[in-house]
Amino acid sequence: QVQLVESGGNLVQPGGSLRLSCATSGIAFDIFAMGWYRQSPGKQRELVARITQGGSTNYADSVKGRFTISRDNGKNTVYLQMNSLKPEDTAVYYCNAQFTKEYWGQGTQVTVSS
């Protein structure tokens, strides 16, 4: 049974930081490309950051320089460090795993508000 479980979402003030985690099980984690997506009300789900099996990364323009994606193959976990958070970062953040199949987590809420 494949599971992707996100954690770390919270309410934070503008300018603050959060670290999201996505713990996986049931997949050969090291052969999957991993990504973080987000969706806010009335908007389509969008890619935030992605990391390949080899560790190459790419980011949405809106988060470049503020967010960092990383992976720990020993822990089967992918992380998203989010700094300098803005109200427009408010969304449900989803973990994604891609290889020959694609899997999604259930999402974790991030709210940036004073």
mmCIF file of the C-alpha atoms, coordinates in Angstrom:
data_MODEL
# 
_entry.id   MODEL 
# 
loop_
_atom_site.group_PDB 
_atom_site.id 
_atom_site.type_symbol 
_atom_site.label_atom_id 
_atom_site.label_alt_id 
_atom_site.label_comp_id 
_atom_site.label_asym_id 
_atom_site.label_entity_id 
_atom_site.label_seq_id 
_atom_site.pdbx_PDB_ins_code 
_atom_site.Cartn_x 
_atom_site.Cartn_y 
_atom_site.Cartn_z 
_atom_site.occupancy 
_atom_site.B_iso_or_equiv 
_atom_site.pdbx_formal_charge 
_atom_site.auth_seq_id 
_atom_site.auth_comp_id 
_atom_site.auth_asym_id 
_atom_site.auth_atom_id 
_atom_site.pdbx_PDB_model_num 
ATOM 1   C CA . GLN A 1 1   ? 0.000   0.000  0.000   1.00 0.00 ? 1   GLN A CA 1 
ATOM 2   C CA . VAL A 1 2   ? 1.463   3.324  -1.101  1.00 0.00 ? 2   VAL A CA 1 
ATOM 3   C CA . GLN A 1 3   ? 1.271   6.170  1.378   1.00 0.00 ? 3   GLN A CA 1 
ATOM 4   C CA . LEU A 1 4   ? 2.461   9.767  1.158   1.00 0.00 ? 4   LEU A CA 1 
ATOM 5   C CA . VAL A 1 5   ? 1.878   11.614 4.412   1.00 0.00 ? 5   VAL A CA 1 
ATOM 6   C CA . GLU A 1 6   ? 2.491   15.350 4.592   1.00 0.00 ? 6   GLU A CA 1 
ATOM 7   C CA . SER A 1 7   ? 3.064   17.237 7.815   1.00 0.00 ? 7   SER A CA 1 
ATOM 8   C CA . GLY A 1 8   ? 4.278   20.618 8.983   1.00 0.00 ? 8   GLY A CA 1 
ATOM 9   C CA . GLY A 1 9   ? 1.517   22.867 7.731   1.00 0.00 ? 9   GLY A CA 1 
ATOM 10  C CA . ASN A 1 10  ? 0.460   25.627 10.083  1.00 0.00 ? 10  ASN A CA 1 
ATOM 11  C CA . LEU A 1 11  ? -0.605  29.224 10.521  1.00 0.00 ? 11  LEU A CA 1 
ATOM 12  C CA . VAL A 1 12  ? 2.374   31.565 10.240  1.00 0.00 ? 12  VAL A CA 1 
ATOM 13  C CA . GLN A 1 13  ? 2.856   35.312 10.035  1.00 0.00 ? 13  GLN A CA 1 
ATOM 14  C CA . PRO A 1 14  ? 4.154   36.960 6.857   1.00 0.00 ? 14  PRO A CA 1 
ATOM 15  C CA . GLY A 1 15  ? 7.929   36.722 6.739   1.00 0.00 ? 15  GLY A CA 1 
ATOM 16  C CA . GLY A 1 16  ? 7.924   33.536 8.759   1.00 0.00 ? 16  GLY A CA 1 
ATOM 17  C CA . SER A 1 17  ? 9.166   30.063 7.926   1.00 0.00 ? 17  SER A CA 1 
ATOM 18  C CA . LEU A 1 18  ? 7.779   26.559 7.807   1.00 0.00 ? 18  LEU A CA 1 
ATOM 19  C CA . ARG A 1 19  ? 9.218   23.173 6.933   1.00 0.00 ? 19  ARG A CA 1 
ATOM 20  C CA . LEU A 1 20  ? 6.945   20.646 5.302   1.00 0.00 ? 20  LEU A CA 1 
ATOM 21  C CA . SER A 1 21  ? 7.714   16.940 5.333   1.00 0.00 ? 21  SER A CA 1 
ATOM 22  C CA . CYS A 1 22  ? 6.343   14.119 3.217   1.00 0.00 ? 22  CYS A CA 1 
ATOM 23  C CA . ALA A 1 23  ? 7.010   10.648 4.542   1.00 0.00 ? 23  ALA A CA 1 
ATOM 24  C CA . THR A 1 24  ? 6.466   7.873  2.027   1.00 0.00 ? 24  THR A CA 1 
ATOM 25  C CA . SER A 1 25  ? 5.986   4.138  2.258   1.00 0.00 ? 25  SER A CA 1 
ATOM 26  C CA . GLY A 1 26  ? 5.211   1.385  -0.226  1.00 0.00 ? 26  GLY A CA 1 
ATOM 27  C CA . ILE A 1 27  ? 7.370   2.819  -3.027  1.00 0.00 ? 27  ILE A CA 1 
ATOM 28  C CA . ALA A 1 28  ? 11.003  2.520  -4.021  1.00 0.00 ? 28  ALA A CA 1 
ATOM 29  C CA . PHE A 1 29  ? 11.542  6.113  -2.976  1.00 0.00 ? 29  PHE A CA 1 
ATOM 30  C CA . ASP A 1 30  ? 14.962  6.601  -4.544  1.00 0.00 ? 30  ASP A CA 1 
ATOM 31  C CA . ILE A 1 31  ? 13.725  5.981  -8.093  1.00 0.00 ? 31  ILE A CA 1 
ATOM 32  C CA . PHE A 1 32  ? 10.851  8.452  -7.836  1.00 0.00 ? 32  PHE A CA 1 
ATOM 33  C CA . ALA A 1 33  ? 10.950  12.115 -8.732  1.00 0.00 ? 33  ALA A CA 1 
ATOM 34  C CA . MET A 1 34  ? 9.296   14.000 -5.888  1.00 0.00 ? 34  MET A CA 1 
ATOM 35  C CA . GLY A 1 35  ? 7.390   17.239 -5.988  1.00 0.00 ? 35  GLY A CA 1 
ATOM 36  C CA . TRP A 1 36  ? 5.412   19.710 -3.940  1.00 0.00 ? 36  TRP A CA 1 
ATOM 37  C CA . TYR A 1 37  ? 2.272   21.237 -5.420  1.00 0.00 ? 37  TYR A CA 1 
ATOM 38  C CA . ARG A 1 38  ? -0.192  23.667 -3.939  1.00 0.00 ? 38  ARG A CA 1 
ATOM 39  C CA . GLN A 1 39  ? -3.786  24.650 -4.480  1.00 0.00 ? 39  GLN A CA 1 
ATOM 40  C CA . SER A 1 40  ? -5.676  27.619 -3.110  1.00 0.00 ? 40  SER A CA 1 
ATOM 41  C CA . PRO A 1 41  ? -9.454  28.151 -3.346  1.00 0.00 ? 41  PRO A CA 1 
ATOM 42  C CA . GLY A 1 42  ? -10.619 28.881 -6.871  1.00 0.00 ? 42  GLY A CA 1 
ATOM 43  C CA . LYS A 1 43  ? -7.233  28.145 -8.410  1.00 0.00 ? 43  LYS A CA 1 
ATOM 44  C CA . GLN A 1 44  ? -5.704  25.189 -10.182 1.00 0.00 ? 44  GLN A CA 1 
ATOM 45  C CA . ARG A 1 45  ? -3.154  23.027 -8.491  1.00 0.00 ? 45  ARG A CA 1 
ATOM 46  C CA . GLU A 1 46  ? 0.312   24.298 -9.366  1.00 0.00 ? 46  GLU A CA 1 
ATOM 47  C CA . LEU A 1 47  ? 3.834   22.944 -9.136  1.00 0.00 ? 47  LEU A CA 1 
ATOM 48  C CA . VAL A 1 48  ? 5.873   24.573 -6.377  1.00 0.00 ? 48  VAL A CA 1 
ATOM 49  C CA . ALA A 1 49  ? 9.101   22.573 -6.493  1.00 0.00 ? 49  ALA A CA 1 
ATOM 50  C CA . ARG A 1 50  ? 10.412  19.305 -7.842  1.00 0.00 ? 50  ARG A CA 1 
ATOM 51  C CA . ILE A 1 51  ? 13.468  17.160 -7.194  1.00 0.00 ? 51  ILE A CA 1 
ATOM 52  C CA . THR A 1 52  ? 14.613  14.363 -9.455  1.00 0.00 ? 52  THR A CA 1 
ATOM 53  C CA . GLN A 1 53  ? 16.035  11.010 -8.498  1.00 0.00 ? 53  GLN A CA 1 
ATOM 54  C CA . GLY A 1 54  ? 19.491  12.485 -8.988  1.00 0.00 ? 54  GLY A CA 1 
ATOM 55  C CA . GLY A 1 55  ? 18.808  15.559 -6.879  1.00 0.00 ? 55  GLY A CA 1 
ATOM 56  C CA . SER A 1 56  ? 18.239  18.152 -9.598  1.00 0.00 ? 56  SER A CA 1 
ATOM 57  C CA . THR A 1 57  ? 15.675  20.737 -8.587  1.00 0.00 ? 57  THR A CA 1 
ATOM 58  C CA . ASN A 1 58  ? 13.338  23.209 -10.207 1.00 0.00 ? 58  ASN A CA 1 
ATOM 59  C CA . TYR A 1 59  ? 11.011  25.807 -8.706  1.00 0.00 ? 59  TYR A CA 1 
ATOM 60  C CA . ALA A 1 60  ? 8.067   27.941 -9.600  1.00 0.00 ? 60  ALA A CA 1 
ATOM 61  C CA . ASP A 1 61  ? 9.200   31.496 -10.283 1.00 0.00 ? 61  ASP A CA 1 
ATOM 62  C CA . SER A 1 62  ? 7.046   32.740 -7.407  1.00 0.00 ? 62  SER A CA 1 
ATOM 63  C CA . VAL A 1 63  ? 9.042   30.767 -4.825  1.00 0.00 ? 63  VAL A CA 1 
ATOM 64  C CA . LYS A 1 64  ? 12.582  30.885 -6.220  1.00 0.00 ? 64  LYS A CA 1 
ATOM 65  C CA . GLY A 1 65  ? 15.040  32.076 -3.606  1.00 0.00 ? 65  GLY A CA 1 
ATOM 66  C CA . ARG A 1 66  ? 12.558  31.493 -0.770  1.00 0.00 ? 66  ARG A CA 1 
ATOM 67  C CA . PHE A 1 67  ? 11.746  27.779 -0.888  1.00 0.00 ? 67  PHE A CA 1 
ATOM 68  C CA . THR A 1 68  ? 14.106  24.806 -0.926  1.00 0.00 ? 68  THR A CA 1 
ATOM 69  C CA . ILE A 1 69  ? 13.168  21.227 -1.742  1.00 0.00 ? 69  ILE A CA 1 
ATOM 70  C CA . SER A 1 70  ? 15.322  18.365 -0.516  1.00 0.00 ? 70  SER A CA 1 
ATOM 71  C CA . ARG A 1 71  ? 15.106  14.628 -0.117  1.00 0.00 ? 71  ARG A CA 1 
ATOM 72  C CA . ASP A 1 72  ? 16.471  12.034 2.289   1.00 0.00 ? 72  ASP A CA 1 
ATOM 73  C CA . ASN A 1 73  ? 16.509  8.667  0.547   1.00 0.00 ? 73  ASN A CA 1 
ATOM 74  C CA . GLY A 1 74  ? 17.448  6.928  3.787   1.00 0.00 ? 74  GLY A CA 1 
ATOM 75  C CA . LYS A 1 75  ? 14.249  8.178  5.414   1.00 0.00 ? 75  LYS A CA 1 
ATOM 76  C CA . ASN A 1 76  ? 12.068  7.972  2.278   1.00 0.00 ? 76  ASN A CA 1 
ATOM 77  C CA . THR A 1 77  ? 11.116  11.579 2.936   1.00 0.00 ? 77  THR A CA 1 
ATOM 78  C CA . VAL A 1 78  ? 11.002  14.785 0.936   1.00 0.00 ? 78  VAL A CA 1 
ATOM 79  C CA . TYR A 1 79  ? 11.053  18.236 2.525   1.00 0.00 ? 79  TYR A CA 1 
ATOM 80  C CA . LEU A 1 80  ? 10.073  21.749 1.582   1.00 0.00 ? 80  LEU A CA 1 
ATOM 81  C CA . GLN A 1 81  ? 11.739  24.544 3.525   1.00 0.00 ? 81  GLN A CA 1 
ATOM 82  C CA . MET A 1 82  ? 9.695   27.695 3.097   1.00 0.00 ? 82  MET A CA 1 
ATOM 83  C CA . ASN A 1 83  ? 11.163  31.047 4.150   1.00 0.00 ? 83  ASN A CA 1 
ATOM 84  C CA . SER A 1 84  ? 9.980   34.621 3.803   1.00 0.00 ? 84  SER A CA 1 
ATOM 85  C CA . LEU A 1 85  ? 6.424   33.420 3.520   1.00 0.00 ? 85  LEU A CA 1 
ATOM 86  C CA . LYS A 1 86  ? 3.831   35.675 1.946   1.00 0.00 ? 86  LYS A CA 1 
ATOM 87  C CA . PRO A 1 87  ? 0.033   35.698 2.215   1.00 0.00 ? 87  PRO A CA 1 
ATOM 88  C CA . GLU A 1 88  ? -0.133  34.494 -1.394  1.00 0.00 ? 88  GLU A CA 1 
ATOM 89  C CA . ASP A 1 89  ? 1.640   31.300 -0.335  1.00 0.00 ? 89  ASP A CA 1 
ATOM 90  C CA . THR A 1 90  ? -1.510  30.316 1.540   1.00 0.00 ? 90  THR A CA 1 
ATOM 91  C CA . ALA A 1 91  ? -2.730  27.015 0.098   1.00 0.00 ? 91  ALA A CA 1 
ATOM 92  C CA . VAL A 1 92  ? -3.045  23.314 0.655   1.00 0.00 ? 92  VAL A CA 1 
ATOM 93  C CA . TYR A 1 93  ? 0.341   21.789 -0.145  1.00 0.00 ? 93  TYR A CA 1 
ATOM 94  C CA . TYR A 1 94  ? 0.452   18.328 -1.694  1.00 0.00 ? 94  TYR A CA 1 
ATOM 95  C CA . CYS A 1 95  ? 3.295   15.863 -2.004  1.00 0.00 ? 95  CYS A CA 1 
ATOM 96  C CA . ASN A 1 96  ? 3.676   14.059 -5.336  1.00 0.00 ? 96  ASN A CA 1 
ATOM 97  C CA . ALA A 1 97  ? 5.714   11.031 -6.387  1.00 0.00 ? 97  ALA A CA 1 
ATOM 98  C CA . GLN A 1 98  ? 6.331   10.235 -10.055 1.00 0.00 ? 98  GLN A CA 1 
ATOM 99  C CA . PHE A 1 99  ? 7.922   7.316  -11.805 1.00 0.00 ? 99  PHE A CA 1 
ATOM 100 C CA . THR A 1 100 ? 5.939   5.006  -14.061 1.00 0.00 ? 100 THR A CA 1 
ATOM 101 C CA . LYS A 1 101 ? 2.991   5.803  -11.794 1.00 0.00 ? 101 LYS A CA 1 
ATOM 102 C CA . GLU A 1 102 ? 2.007   8.896  -9.915  1.00 0.00 ? 102 GLU A CA 1 
ATOM 103 C CA . TYR A 1 103 ? 0.935   9.172  -6.294  1.00 0.00 ? 103 TYR A CA 1 
ATOM 104 C CA . TRP A 1 104 ? -0.395  12.019 -4.166  1.00 0.00 ? 104 TRP A CA 1 
ATOM 105 C CA . GLY A 1 105 ? -0.588  12.778 -0.485  1.00 0.00 ? 105 GLY A CA 1 
ATOM 106 C CA . GLN A 1 106 ? -3.663  14.103 1.269   1.00 0.00 ? 106 GLN A CA 1 
ATOM 107 C CA . GLY A 1 107 ? -2.328  17.640 1.649   1.00 0.00 ? 107 GLY A CA 1 
ATOM 108 C CA . THR A 1 108 ? -1.378  19.933 4.496   1.00 0.00 ? 108 THR A CA 1 
ATOM 109 C CA . GLN A 1 109 ? -2.743  23.436 5.031   1.00 0.00 ? 109 GLN A CA 1 
ATOM 110 C CA . VAL A 1 110 ? -0.378  26.396 5.062   1.00 0.00 ? 110 VAL A CA 1 
ATOM 111 C CA . THR A 1 111 ? -1.885  29.729 6.051   1.00 0.00 ? 111 THR A CA 1 
ATOM 112 C CA . VAL A 1 112 ? 0.169   32.918 5.989   1.00 0.00 ? 112 VAL A CA 1 
ATOM 113 C CA . SER A 1 113 ? -1.630  35.703 7.784   1.00 0.00 ? 113 SER A CA 1 
ATOM 114 C CA . SER A 1 114 ? -1.091  38.340 10.437  1.00 0.00 ? 114 SER A CA 1 
# 
